Coordinates of C-alpha atoms in Angstrom, one line a residue:
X3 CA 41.6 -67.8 -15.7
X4 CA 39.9 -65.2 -13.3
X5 CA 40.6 -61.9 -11.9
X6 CA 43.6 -62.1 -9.7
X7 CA 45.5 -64.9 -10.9
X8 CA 49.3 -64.0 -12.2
X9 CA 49.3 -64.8 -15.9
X10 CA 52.6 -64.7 -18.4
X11 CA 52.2 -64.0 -22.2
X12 CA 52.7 -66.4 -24.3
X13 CA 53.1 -66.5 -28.4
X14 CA 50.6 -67.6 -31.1
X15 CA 52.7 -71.6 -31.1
X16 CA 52.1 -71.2 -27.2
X17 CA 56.1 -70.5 -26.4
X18 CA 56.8 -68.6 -23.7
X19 CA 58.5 -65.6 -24.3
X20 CA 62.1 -64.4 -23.2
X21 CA 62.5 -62.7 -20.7
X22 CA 59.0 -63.9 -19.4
X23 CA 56.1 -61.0 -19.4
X24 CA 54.4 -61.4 -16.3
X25 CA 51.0 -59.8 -15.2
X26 CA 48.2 -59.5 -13.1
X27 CA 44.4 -59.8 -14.6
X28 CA 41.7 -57.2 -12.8
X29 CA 39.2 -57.4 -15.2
X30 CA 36.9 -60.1 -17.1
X31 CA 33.9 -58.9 -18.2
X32 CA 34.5 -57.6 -21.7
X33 CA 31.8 -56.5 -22.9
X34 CA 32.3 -57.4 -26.8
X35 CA 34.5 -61.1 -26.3
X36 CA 34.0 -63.3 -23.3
X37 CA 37.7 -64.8 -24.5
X38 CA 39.5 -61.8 -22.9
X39 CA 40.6 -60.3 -19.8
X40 CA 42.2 -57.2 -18.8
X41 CA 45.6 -57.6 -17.2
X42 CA 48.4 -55.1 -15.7
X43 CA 51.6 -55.8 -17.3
X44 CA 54.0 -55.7 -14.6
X45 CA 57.1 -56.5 -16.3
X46 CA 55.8 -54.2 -19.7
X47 CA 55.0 -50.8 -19.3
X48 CA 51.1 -51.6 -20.6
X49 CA 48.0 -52.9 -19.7
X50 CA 44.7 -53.3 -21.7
X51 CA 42.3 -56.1 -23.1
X52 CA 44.0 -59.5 -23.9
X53 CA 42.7 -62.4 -25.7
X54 CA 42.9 -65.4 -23.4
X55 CA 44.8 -67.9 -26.4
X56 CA 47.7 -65.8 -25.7
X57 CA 48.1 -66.2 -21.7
X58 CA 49.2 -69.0 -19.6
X59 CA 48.3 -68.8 -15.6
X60 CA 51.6 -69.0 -13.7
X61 CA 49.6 -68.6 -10.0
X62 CA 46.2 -68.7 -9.4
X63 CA 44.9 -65.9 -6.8
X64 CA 44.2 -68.1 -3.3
X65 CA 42.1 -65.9 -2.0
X66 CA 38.7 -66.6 -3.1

């Protein structure tokens, strides 16, 4: 996972939820946990810190 790629969230027994959260990470350079990224929510009204256990990448960012 790296900054750009579209990510979905996904619960602690790895199921995808329904409807599907979808979002977009910008950030991965946590300064206290190297396991998590920051991602904009764009089907959720949030964004912030997430542990990377709880993600799955849908589409990686082509454009590197």
């Amino acid at each position: 996972m790296s900054v750009g790629d579209l990510v979905e969230y996904i619960d602690s027994c790895g199921n995808q939820l329904r409807p599907s959260e979808l979002g977009t990470i910008i950030k991965d350079d946590h300064l206290e946990s190297d396991n998590h990224c920051y991602v904009v929510w764009h089907t959720a009204d949030n964004q912030g810190w997430w542990d990377k256990r709880c993600l799955r990448v849908v589409s990686k960012y082509e454009s590197r």
